[in-house]
Amino acid sequence: MLGYLDTACKYLEEECKGYGAKTKLIHATGLEDDLLYMEADINGDITGADPYTPAIDSFLNSDDVLDKKSDIFGKYGCNSVVYIFFVNTPEDNPYSSLSYMWMKPGDPEDEFTILYSYVNHIKEGPVSIAHEITHAFGAPDLYTSVEVGYDLGITDEYVKHLYDIGSDDLMFSVYDVKTGKMTYDTVNKHFSELDAYYTGLIDRCDDVDSYGLGRSIYTNP
């Protein structure tokens, strides 16, 4: 999974470069002295249809994690962290990986992803990880117009449009557009102008205007 994480981060760095951004995603490698890597037992069930996120909040506010966060900020000069919880689920886990990100007051301050090992007998791969990381920077799912808490005004019309054109947008589907399968050696997805708009890399996007989509969290009201 950490190898997939590396593939996902390199993909996002390269895609952001195409929009003029100098992006460096510093991530865990799992080496013995890796400041960005931890193993832990979470005191609550963080799988299923409704993961018990208070258990994650409690863990993130524990002394060990807060001390490590302080060390991370000091070493890397950053001021925020996205936590990815790699959860060892059985192959028949039917629930999708998911992210909790800040998009408005009242949302979680500590952004995190719950990344399951398997979803419906399919092992999660670098595309899934790239998809979830992009959520943390403000991008919504594009495969549905029904979003709970993170609705940026993706419309039924736009979702239908993406289905009609067989979109390979990173936020539309994590499966290969031609084979319908997960890929594990690369992220063969399109990081679209809409993704760039919702993650603050560009100020406007034609699709937002054409389809009446919601505004990016990075734009002024």
Tab-separated table of C-alpha atoms in Angstrom:
chain	number	residue	atom	x	y	z
A	1	MET	CA	0.000	0.000	0.000
A	2	LEU	CA	2.856	2.399	0.715
A	3	GLY	CA	4.239	1.627	-2.733
A	4	TYR	CA	0.841	2.529	-4.181
A	5	LEU	CA	0.913	5.714	-2.089
A	6	ASP	CA	4.230	6.669	-3.684
A	7	THR	CA	2.804	6.072	-7.172
A	8	ALA	CA	-0.261	8.176	-6.351
A	9	CYS	CA	1.778	11.083	-4.970
A	10	LYS	CA	4.128	11.141	-7.962
A	11	TYR	CA	1.128	11.167	-10.306
A	12	LEU	CA	-0.473	14.111	-8.498
A	13	GLU	CA	2.777	16.064	-8.394
A	14	GLU	CA	3.178	15.640	-12.149
A	15	GLU	CA	-0.445	16.536	-12.907
A	16	CYS	CA	-0.279	19.665	-10.748
A	17	LYS	CA	2.898	20.689	-12.573
A	18	GLY	CA	0.807	20.833	-15.740
A	19	TYR	CA	-1.220	23.632	-14.143
A	20	GLY	CA	1.857	25.594	-13.091
A	21	ALA	CA	1.970	24.398	-9.480
A	22	LYS	CA	5.124	23.314	-7.680
A	23	THR	CA	3.755	20.462	-5.598
A	24	LYS	CA	5.604	18.157	-3.220
A	25	LEU	CA	3.617	15.503	-1.394
A	26	ILE	CA	5.784	14.218	1.436
A	27	HIS	CA	4.526	10.779	2.381
A	28	ALA	CA	5.223	7.679	4.424
A	29	THR	CA	7.634	5.010	3.216
A	30	GLY	CA	7.369	2.582	6.133
A	31	LEU	CA	11.089	2.606	6.869
A	32	GLU	CA	12.059	2.018	10.489
A	33	ASP	CA	12.823	5.673	11.209
A	34	ASP	CA	9.922	7.043	9.146
A	35	LEU	CA	8.367	9.949	11.038
A	36	LEU	CA	5.284	9.742	8.803
A	37	TYR	CA	4.449	6.114	9.559
A	38	MET	CA	2.610	4.618	12.531
A	39	GLU	CA	0.874	1.355	13.369
A	40	ALA	CA	-1.962	1.504	15.866
A	41	ASP	CA	-5.081	-0.161	17.205
A	42	ILE	CA	-8.043	2.206	16.947
A	43	ASN	CA	-10.528	1.975	19.811
A	44	GLY	CA	-13.628	1.711	17.631
A	45	ASP	CA	-14.900	0.261	14.380
A	46	ILE	CA	-13.768	2.470	11.484
A	47	THR	CA	-15.158	0.196	8.788
A	48	GLY	CA	-18.666	-0.293	7.461
A	49	ALA	CA	-21.391	2.026	6.258
A	50	ASP	CA	-20.857	4.477	9.127
A	51	PRO	CA	-17.253	4.412	10.452
A	52	TYR	CA	-16.970	5.489	14.066
A	53	THR	CA	-14.980	8.659	13.435
A	54	PRO	CA	-14.914	9.800	17.106
A	55	ALA	CA	-12.418	6.970	17.628
A	56	ILE	CA	-10.209	8.536	14.966
A	57	ASP	CA	-10.621	11.993	16.504
A	58	SER	CA	-9.578	10.577	19.865
A	59	PHE	CA	-6.539	8.908	18.317
A	60	LEU	CA	-5.480	12.048	16.433
A	61	ASN	CA	-5.691	14.062	19.647
A	62	SER	CA	-3.662	11.581	21.683
A	63	ASP	CA	-0.323	12.744	23.065
A	64	ASP	CA	1.672	10.379	20.834
A	65	VAL	CA	0.085	11.676	17.635
A	66	LEU	CA	0.184	15.337	18.668
A	67	ASP	CA	3.874	15.010	19.537
A	68	LYS	CA	4.549	13.351	16.194
A	69	LYS	CA	2.584	16.049	14.361
A	70	SER	CA	4.714	18.706	16.053
A	71	ASP	CA	7.875	16.858	14.973
A	72	ILE	CA	6.536	16.612	11.398
A	73	PHE	CA	5.828	20.337	11.274
A	74	GLY	CA	9.304	21.076	12.589
A	75	LYS	CA	11.118	18.729	10.210
A	76	TYR	CA	9.239	19.506	7.006
A	77	GLY	CA	8.130	23.100	7.577
A	78	CYS	CA	4.475	22.289	6.815
A	79	ASN	CA	1.361	23.402	8.666
A	80	SER	CA	-1.095	20.622	7.891
A	81	VAL	CA	-1.222	16.850	7.564
A	82	VAL	CA	-3.578	14.501	5.726
A	83	TYR	CA	-3.830	11.230	7.623
A	84	ILE	CA	-4.417	8.002	5.693
A	85	PHE	CA	-5.637	5.050	7.738
A	86	PHE	CA	-4.808	1.842	5.857
A	87	VAL	CA	-7.316	-0.626	7.275
A	88	ASN	CA	-6.845	-4.376	6.902
A	89	THR	CA	-10.285	-5.392	5.653
A	90	PRO	CA	-11.304	-8.816	4.315
A	91	GLU	CA	-11.675	-9.262	0.571
A	92	ASP	CA	-15.478	-9.291	0.782
A	93	ASN	CA	-15.662	-5.827	2.385
A	94	PRO	CA	-18.523	-4.139	0.476
A	95	TYR	CA	-17.847	-0.548	1.567
A	96	SER	CA	-15.837	2.023	-0.357
A	97	SER	CA	-12.831	3.879	1.008
A	98	LEU	CA	-13.715	7.423	2.017
A	99	SER	CA	-12.297	10.784	3.065
A	100	TYR	CA	-13.226	13.457	5.571
A	101	MET	CA	-11.953	16.867	4.508
A	102	TRP	CA	-12.289	20.496	5.491
A	103	MET	CA	-14.466	22.503	3.116
A	104	LYS	CA	-16.412	24.806	5.398
A	105	PRO	CA	-16.598	25.793	9.090
A	106	GLY	CA	-17.668	22.823	11.169
A	107	ASP	CA	-15.864	20.244	9.021
A	108	PRO	CA	-12.980	18.251	10.528
A	109	GLU	CA	-9.797	20.241	11.089
A	110	ASP	CA	-7.685	17.096	10.834
A	111	GLU	CA	-8.367	15.706	7.374
A	112	PHE	CA	-8.171	11.954	6.964
A	113	THR	CA	-8.859	9.076	4.602
A	114	ILE	CA	-9.981	5.594	5.580
A	115	LEU	CA	-8.426	3.371	2.901
A	116	TYR	CA	-9.623	-0.222	2.929
A	117	SER	CA	-7.447	-3.073	1.670
A	118	TYR	CA	-10.257	-4.493	-0.459
A	119	VAL	CA	-13.574	-3.258	-1.792
A	120	ASN	CA	-15.907	-5.935	-3.203
A	121	HIS	CA	-13.052	-8.436	-3.701
A	122	ILE	CA	-10.923	-5.848	-5.547
A	123	LYS	CA	-7.675	-4.717	-3.948
A	124	GLU	CA	-7.424	-0.953	-3.670
A	125	GLY	CA	-4.599	0.596	-5.726
A	126	PRO	CA	-2.795	3.864	-6.450
A	127	VAL	CA	-5.748	5.306	-8.384
A	128	SER	CA	-7.952	4.996	-5.308
A	129	ILE	CA	-5.306	6.657	-3.159
A	130	ALA	CA	-4.835	9.530	-5.632
A	131	HIS	CA	-8.620	9.962	-5.771
A	132	GLU	CA	-8.893	10.176	-1.979
A	133	ILE	CA	-5.924	12.536	-1.576
A	134	THR	CA	-7.496	14.868	-4.152
A	135	HIS	CA	-10.621	14.998	-1.988
A	136	ALA	CA	-8.494	16.454	0.807
A	137	PHE	CA	-7.615	19.413	-1.411
A	138	GLY	CA	-11.257	20.197	-2.153
A	139	ALA	CA	-12.350	18.046	-5.100
A	140	PRO	CA	-15.794	16.393	-4.993
A	141	ASP	CA	-16.826	13.042	-6.418
A	142	LEU	CA	-18.083	13.409	-9.976
A	143	TYR	CA	-19.960	10.108	-10.267
A	144	THR	CA	-22.954	11.283	-8.255
A	145	SER	CA	-24.888	14.468	-7.600
A	146	VAL	CA	-25.895	13.284	-4.134
A	147	GLU	CA	-23.148	14.311	-1.714
A	148	VAL	CA	-23.555	14.348	2.048
A	149	GLY	CA	-21.697	17.275	3.580
A	150	TYR	CA	-19.379	17.986	0.647
A	151	ASP	CA	-21.816	19.006	-2.068
A	152	LEU	CA	-20.205	21.461	-4.449
A	153	GLY	CA	-23.202	21.557	-6.728
A	154	ILE	CA	-22.386	18.656	-9.054
A	155	THR	CA	-25.597	18.279	-11.053
A	156	ASP	CA	-27.432	15.265	-12.457
A	157	GLU	CA	-26.899	16.741	-15.914
A	158	TYR	CA	-23.142	16.847	-15.460
A	159	VAL	CA	-22.951	13.315	-14.063
A	160	LYS	CA	-24.938	12.079	-17.078
A	161	HIS	CA	-22.602	14.004	-19.381
A	162	LEU	CA	-19.576	12.224	-17.880
A	163	TYR	CA	-21.265	8.846	-18.267
A	164	ASP	CA	-22.209	9.650	-21.867
A	165	ILE	CA	-18.649	10.561	-22.874
A	166	GLY	CA	-17.063	7.663	-20.983
A	167	SER	CA	-15.060	10.040	-18.812
A	168	ASP	CA	-11.683	8.936	-17.456
A	169	ASP	CA	-11.605	11.750	-14.884
A	170	LEU	CA	-9.808	10.806	-11.661
A	171	MET	CA	-12.807	11.920	-9.585
A	172	PHE	CA	-15.341	10.102	-11.752
A	173	SER	CA	-14.060	6.523	-11.524
A	174	VAL	CA	-11.062	4.671	-10.115
A	175	TYR	CA	-11.265	1.874	-12.704
A	176	ASP	CA	-9.643	1.735	-16.124
A	177	VAL	CA	-12.042	3.293	-18.637
A	178	LYS	CA	-11.323	0.575	-21.248
A	179	THR	CA	-11.063	-2.585	-19.153
A	180	GLY	CA	-13.160	-1.625	-16.132
A	181	LYS	CA	-10.410	-3.017	-13.884
A	182	MET	CA	-8.154	-1.562	-11.212
A	183	THR	CA	-4.568	-0.791	-12.247
A	184	TYR	CA	-1.673	-1.180	-9.833
A	185	ASP	CA	1.472	0.017	-11.605
A	186	THR	CA	0.277	3.465	-12.659
A	187	VAL	CA	-2.508	6.046	-12.334
A	188	ASN	CA	-3.960	6.129	-15.843
A	189	LYS	CA	-6.505	8.830	-15.142
A	190	HIS	CA	-7.195	12.353	-16.383
A	191	PHE	CA	-6.693	15.150	-13.867
A	192	SER	CA	-9.158	17.512	-15.498
A	193	GLU	CA	-9.521	21.277	-15.476
A	194	LEU	CA	-12.503	20.755	-13.176
A	195	ASP	CA	-10.280	18.878	-10.715
A	196	ALA	CA	-7.712	21.672	-10.992
A	197	TYR	CA	-10.431	24.267	-10.365
A	198	TYR	CA	-11.812	22.535	-7.274
A	199	THR	CA	-8.319	22.044	-5.824
A	200	GLY	CA	-7.437	25.707	-6.274
A	201	LEU	CA	-4.912	25.338	-9.105
A	202	ILE	CA	-6.915	27.491	-11.544
A	203	ASP	CA	-9.438	30.273	-10.977
A	204	ARG	CA	-12.157	29.236	-13.422
A	205	CYS	CA	-13.336	26.288	-15.492
A	206	ASP	CA	-15.622	26.236	-18.535
A	207	ASP	CA	-17.595	23.227	-17.261
A	208	VAL	CA	-18.523	25.109	-14.086
A	209	ASP	CA	-20.053	27.879	-16.173
A	210	SER	CA	-21.610	25.608	-18.815
A	211	TYR	CA	-23.274	23.216	-16.385
A	212	GLY	CA	-23.947	25.602	-13.491
A	213	LEU	CA	-21.758	23.711	-11.029
A	214	GLY	CA	-20.903	24.896	-7.534
A	215	ARG	CA	-18.013	27.226	-6.815
A	216	SER	CA	-14.631	26.079	-5.575
A	217	ILE	CA	-13.882	26.577	-1.885
A	218	TYR	CA	-10.869	28.609	-3.031
A	219	THR	CA	-12.975	31.291	-4.736
A	220	ASN	CA	-14.321	34.335	-2.939
A	221	PRO	CA	-18.116	34.470	-2.459
